[in-house]
PDB file of C-alpha atoms in Angstrom:
ATOM      1  CA  UNK A1092      -0.022  -0.014   0.013  1.00 40.00           C
ATOM      2  CA  UNK A1093       2.839   2.407   0.869  1.00 38.00           C
ATOM      3  CA  UNK A1094       4.430   1.719  -2.495  1.00 41.00           C
ATOM      4  CA  UNK A1095       1.135   2.540  -4.316  1.00 41.00           C
ATOM      5  CA  UNK A1096       0.813   5.781  -2.452  1.00 38.00           C
ATOM      6  CA  UNK A1097       4.423   6.743  -3.225  1.00 39.00           C
ATOM      7  CA  UNK A1098       3.977   5.865  -6.868  1.00 42.00           C
ATOM      8  CA  UNK A1099       0.677   7.848  -7.081  1.00 42.00           C
ATOM      9  CA  UNK A1100       2.387  10.870  -5.469  1.00 41.00           C
ATOM     10  CA  UNK A1101       5.320  10.721  -7.920  1.00 41.00           C
ATOM     11  CA  UNK A1102       3.041  10.438 -10.860  1.00 43.00           C
ATOM     12  CA  UNK A1103       0.734  13.218  -9.603  1.00 43.00           C
ATOM     13  CA  UNK A1104       3.824  15.444  -9.052  1.00 42.00           C
ATOM     14  CA  UNK A1105       5.063  14.774 -12.557  1.00 46.00           C
ATOM     15  CA  UNK A1106       1.660  15.567 -14.070  1.00 43.00           C
ATOM     16  CA  UNK A1107       1.289  18.760 -12.032  1.00 41.00           C
ATOM     17  CA  UNK A1108       4.609  19.915 -13.292  1.00 42.00           C
ATOM     18  CA  UNK A1109       3.597  18.914 -16.728  1.00 47.00           C
ATOM     19  CA  UNK A1110       0.339  20.997 -16.660  1.00 50.00           C
ATOM     20  CA  UNK A1111       1.503  23.886 -14.485  1.00 46.00           C
ATOM     21  CA  UNK A1112       5.116  24.213 -15.687  1.00 43.00           C
ATOM     22  CA  UNK A1113       4.366  24.602 -19.361  1.00 44.00           C
ATOM     23  CA  UNK A1114       5.589  27.509 -21.321  1.00 42.00           C
ATOM     24  CA  UNK A1115       2.430  28.799 -22.926  1.00 39.00           C
ATOM     25  CA  UNK A1116       3.552  31.749 -25.027  1.00 38.00           C
ATOM     26  CA  UNK A1117       0.637  33.307 -26.963  1.00 35.00           C
ATOM     27  CA  UNK A1118      -0.194  31.254 -30.081  1.00 37.00           C
ATOM     28  CA  UNK A1119       3.279  29.626 -30.088  1.00 39.00           C
ATOM     29  CA  UNK A1120       4.122  25.963 -29.981  1.00 42.00           C
ATOM     30  CA  UNK A1121       7.230  24.749 -28.270  1.00 44.00           C
ATOM     31  CA  UNK A1122       8.851  22.381 -30.721  1.00 43.00           C
ATOM     32  CA  UNK A1123      12.075  20.461 -30.034  1.00 45.00           C
ATOM     33  CA  UNK A1124      13.818  18.365 -32.616  1.00 41.00           C
ATOM     34  CA  UNK A1125      16.899  16.249 -33.144  1.00 40.00           C
ATOM     35  CA  UNK A1126      17.834  13.356 -35.368  1.00 36.00           C
ATOM     36  CA  UNK A1127      20.530  11.427 -33.424  1.00 39.00           C
ATOM     37  CA  UNK A1128      19.584   7.791 -32.582  1.00 40.00           C
ATOM     38  CA  UNK A1129      20.793   6.044 -29.423  1.00 40.00           C
ATOM     39  CA  UNK A1130      19.801   2.820 -27.666  1.00 39.00           C
ATOM     40  CA  UNK A1131      21.300   1.496 -24.473  1.00 41.00           C
ATOM     41  CA  UNK A1132      20.774  -2.243 -24.730  1.00 39.00           C
ATOM     42  CA  UNK A1133      21.437  -4.719 -27.459  1.00 43.00           C
ATOM     43  CA  UNK A1134      18.634  -7.074 -26.402  1.00 56.00           C
ATOM     44  CA  UNK A1135      15.549  -4.923 -26.444  1.00 76.00           C
ATOM     45  CA  UNK A1136      12.180  -4.439 -28.080  1.00 89.00           C
ATOM     46  CA  UNK A1137      12.091  -4.536 -31.896  1.00 92.00           C
ATOM     47  CA  UNK A1138      11.463  -0.887 -32.700  1.00 93.00           C
ATOM     48  CA  UNK A1139      10.421  -1.944 -36.179  1.00 93.00           C
ATOM     49  CA  UNK A1140       7.496  -3.815 -34.677  1.00 93.00           C
ATOM     50  CA  UNK A1141       6.714  -1.137 -32.110  1.00 95.00           C
ATOM     51  CA  UNK A1142       6.977   1.759 -34.594  1.00 96.00           C
ATOM     52  CA  UNK A1143       3.741   3.509 -35.155  1.00 97.00           C
ATOM     53  CA  UNK A1144       1.367   6.102 -33.719  1.00 98.00           C
ATOM     54  CA  UNK A1145      -0.133   5.584 -30.237  1.00 98.00           C
ATOM     55  CA  UNK A1146      -3.014   7.755 -28.931  1.00 98.00           C
ATOM     56  CA  UNK A1147      -4.890   8.182 -25.685  1.00 98.00           C
ATOM     57  CA  UNK A1148      -5.924  10.725 -23.033  1.00 97.00           C
ATOM     58  CA  UNK A1149      -3.644  10.776 -19.981  1.00 97.00           C
ATOM     59  CA  UNK A1150      -4.844  12.032 -16.586  1.00 95.00           C
ATOM     60  CA  UNK A1151      -3.879  15.524 -15.430  1.00 93.00           C
ATOM     61  CA  UNK A1152      -3.946  17.335 -12.157  1.00 90.00           C
ATOM     62  CA  UNK A1153      -5.478  20.640 -13.175  1.00 90.00           C
ATOM     63  CA  UNK A1154      -7.385  19.877 -16.369  1.00 93.00           C
ATOM     64  CA  UNK A1155      -9.686  17.077 -17.618  1.00 96.00           C
ATOM     65  CA  UNK A1156      -6.876  15.274 -19.339  1.00 97.00           C
ATOM     66  CA  UNK A1157      -4.122  15.380 -21.919  1.00 97.00           C
ATOM     67  CA  UNK A1158      -4.875  14.139 -25.358  1.00 98.00           C
ATOM     68  CA  UNK A1159      -1.648  12.519 -26.339  1.00 98.00           C
ATOM     69  CA  UNK A1160      -0.306  11.351 -29.706  1.00 98.00           C
ATOM     70  CA  UNK A1161       3.040   9.570 -29.623  1.00 98.00           C
ATOM     71  CA  UNK A1162       4.768   8.464 -32.842  1.00 98.00           C
ATOM     72  CA  UNK A1163       7.598   6.022 -32.373  1.00 97.00           C
ATOM     73  CA  UNK A1164       9.939   5.505 -35.319  1.00 97.00           C
ATOM     74  CA  UNK A1165      12.163   2.504 -36.046  1.00 96.00           C
ATOM     75  CA  UNK A1166      15.179   4.758 -36.149  1.00 96.00           C
ATOM     76  CA  UNK A1167      14.905   5.546 -32.376  1.00 95.00           C
ATOM     77  CA  UNK A1168      13.290   8.912 -32.818  1.00 97.00           C
ATOM     78  CA  UNK A1169       9.863  10.055 -31.667  1.00 97.00           C
ATOM     79  CA  UNK A1170       7.286  12.854 -32.117  1.00 98.00           C
ATOM     80  CA  UNK A1171       4.991  13.769 -29.194  1.00 97.00           C
ATOM     81  CA  UNK A1172       1.900  15.981 -29.452  1.00 97.00           C
ATOM     82  CA  UNK A1173      -0.102  16.841 -26.341  1.00 97.00           C
ATOM     83  CA  UNK A1174      -3.288  18.895 -26.031  1.00 97.00           C
ATOM     84  CA  UNK A1175      -4.363  19.902 -22.550  1.00 97.00           C
ATOM     85  CA  UNK A1176      -8.160  19.671 -22.538  1.00 97.00           C
ATOM     86  CA  UNK A1177      -9.988  22.951 -21.755  1.00 95.00           C
ATOM     87  CA  UNK A1178      -6.706  24.877 -21.456  1.00 92.00           C
ATOM     88  CA  UNK A1179      -5.990  28.005 -23.471  1.00 89.00           C
ATOM     89  CA  UNK A1180      -2.618  27.639 -25.223  1.00 89.00           C
ATOM     90  CA  UNK A1181      -2.570  24.040 -24.015  1.00 94.00           C
ATOM     91  CA  UNK A1182      -0.727  22.555 -26.979  1.00 96.00           C
ATOM     92  CA  UNK A1183       2.772  21.118 -26.785  1.00 94.00           C
ATOM     93  CA  UNK A1184       4.949  19.331 -29.343  1.00 95.00           C
ATOM     94  CA  UNK A1185       8.306  17.690 -29.025  1.00 95.00           C
ATOM     95  CA  UNK A1186      10.521  15.391 -31.022  1.00 95.00           C
ATOM     96  CA  UNK A1187      13.755  13.845 -30.284  1.00 95.00           C
ATOM     97  CA  UNK A1188      15.504  10.559 -29.617  1.00 95.00           C
ATOM     98  CA  UNK A1189      14.401   7.654 -27.437  1.00 96.00           C
ATOM     99  CA  UNK A1190      16.486   5.153 -25.609  1.00 95.00           C
ATOM    100  CA  UNK A1191      15.432   1.616 -24.806  1.00 94.00           C
ATOM    101  CA  UNK A1192      16.048   0.705 -21.136  1.00 93.00           C
ATOM    102  CA  UNK A1193      15.779  -2.697 -19.578  1.00 89.00           C
ATOM    103  CA  UNK A1194      14.637  -4.222 -22.854  1.00 89.00           C
ATOM    104  CA  UNK A1195      11.151  -2.698 -22.993  1.00 93.00           C
ATOM    105  CA  UNK A1196      11.056   0.765 -21.359  1.00 96.00           C
ATOM    106  CA  UNK A1197      11.295   3.682 -23.802  1.00 96.00           C
ATOM    107  CA  UNK A1198      12.899   6.833 -22.396  1.00 97.00           C
ATOM    108  CA  UNK A1199      11.901   9.889 -24.468  1.00 97.00           C
ATOM    109  CA  UNK A1200      14.515  12.660 -24.215  1.00 95.00           C
ATOM    110  CA  UNK A1201      13.433  16.199 -24.864  1.00 92.00           C
ATOM    111  CA  UNK A1202      16.516  17.984 -26.419  1.00 88.00           C
ATOM    112  CA  UNK A1203      15.834  21.507 -25.182  1.00 87.00           C
ATOM    113  CA  UNK A1204      15.392  20.686 -21.523  1.00 92.00           C
ATOM    114  CA  UNK A1205      16.814  17.164 -21.077  1.00 91.00           C
ATOM    115  CA  UNK A1206      13.472  16.190 -19.563  1.00 93.00           C
ATOM    116  CA  UNK A1207      12.660  12.469 -19.758  1.00 96.00           C
ATOM    117  CA  UNK A1208       9.336  10.705 -20.128  1.00 96.00           C
ATOM    118  CA  UNK A1209       9.020   6.952 -19.806  1.00 97.00           C
ATOM    119  CA  UNK A1210       6.752   4.417 -21.540  1.00 97.00           C
ATOM    120  CA  UNK A1211       6.831   0.649 -21.204  1.00 96.00           C
ATOM    121  CA  UNK A1212       6.050  -1.437 -24.277  1.00 96.00           C
ATOM    122  CA  UNK A1213       3.154  -3.736 -23.285  1.00 93.00           C
ATOM    123  CA  UNK A1214       2.876  -5.353 -26.711  1.00 89.00           C
ATOM    124  CA  UNK A1215       3.048  -4.250 -30.315  1.00 85.00           C
ATOM    125  CA  UNK A1216      -0.226  -2.347 -29.929  1.00 96.00           C
ATOM    126  CA  UNK A1217       0.070  -0.472 -26.610  1.00 97.00           C
ATOM    127  CA  UNK A1218       2.471   1.375 -24.399  1.00 97.00           C
ATOM    128  CA  UNK A1219       1.947   2.557 -20.762  1.00 98.00           C
ATOM    129  CA  UNK A1220       3.408   5.610 -19.107  1.00 97.00           C
ATOM    130  CA  UNK A1221       5.711   4.572 -16.203  1.00 97.00           C
ATOM    131  CA  UNK A1222       7.972   6.156 -13.657  1.00 95.00           C
ATOM    132  CA  UNK A1223      11.694   6.415 -14.279  1.00 91.00           C
ATOM    133  CA  UNK A1224      12.270   2.857 -12.941  1.00 91.00           C
ATOM    134  CA  UNK A1225       9.723   1.352 -15.380  1.00 92.00           C
ATOM    135  CA  UNK A1226       7.163   0.787 -12.642  1.00 96.00           C
ATOM    136  CA  UNK A1227       3.590   0.875 -14.053  1.00 95.00           C
ATOM    137  CA  UNK A1228       0.704   2.530 -12.275  1.00 95.00           C
ATOM    138  CA  UNK A1229      -1.329   0.102 -10.231  1.00 95.00           C
ATOM    139  CA  UNK A1230      -4.974  -0.111  -9.288  1.00 93.00           C
ATOM    140  CA  UNK A1231      -8.045   1.170 -11.025  1.00 92.00           C
ATOM    141  CA  UNK A1232      -6.278   4.171 -12.575  1.00 91.00           C
ATOM    142  CA  UNK A1233      -3.579   2.071 -14.371  1.00 94.00           C
ATOM    143  CA  UNK A1234      -5.644   1.819 -17.476  1.00 95.00           C
ATOM    144  CA  UNK A1235      -5.744   5.616 -17.780  1.00 96.00           C
ATOM    145  CA  UNK A1236      -2.009   5.698 -18.586  1.00 97.00           C
ATOM    146  CA  UNK A1237      -2.143   3.447 -21.651  1.00 98.00           C
ATOM    147  CA  UNK A1238      -1.770   4.645 -25.210  1.00 98.00           C
ATOM    148  CA  UNK A1239      -3.085   2.453 -27.996  1.00 98.00           C
ATOM    149  CA  UNK A1240      -1.607   2.045 -31.466  1.00 98.00           C
ATOM    150  CA  UNK A1241      -3.685   3.493 -34.296  1.00 95.00           C
TER     151      UNK A1241
END
């Protein structure tokens, strides 16, 4: 139970920073990009099989949710689009490199800030947002952190 509460607190803090710490310049989109590929393990998920576009609405602390579109490319790059529901200037885009950790955890690296976001590959049709150790959310809310391949 203590672990569940700690995980929930960490995830909530990350989401609060995500919603409240956004740079929301008027009518501007923050776009990061890079084209350098890097993976950290030889035995890992097959990015060719995982490559594709994943969509879903992630929970948020101060808005109804974050519509998320994550495109994973076989060359270890990604594109991420997030729209914060009912938030003025609530659109964010990033692209960069991803690293594969522990065989099935994708670490998305935002080039401009060095910020990391983690997703675990569940199968070739879904990924789930995790903490930095690859721990998945638990309980009834776990299903809210899943993005499905389109």
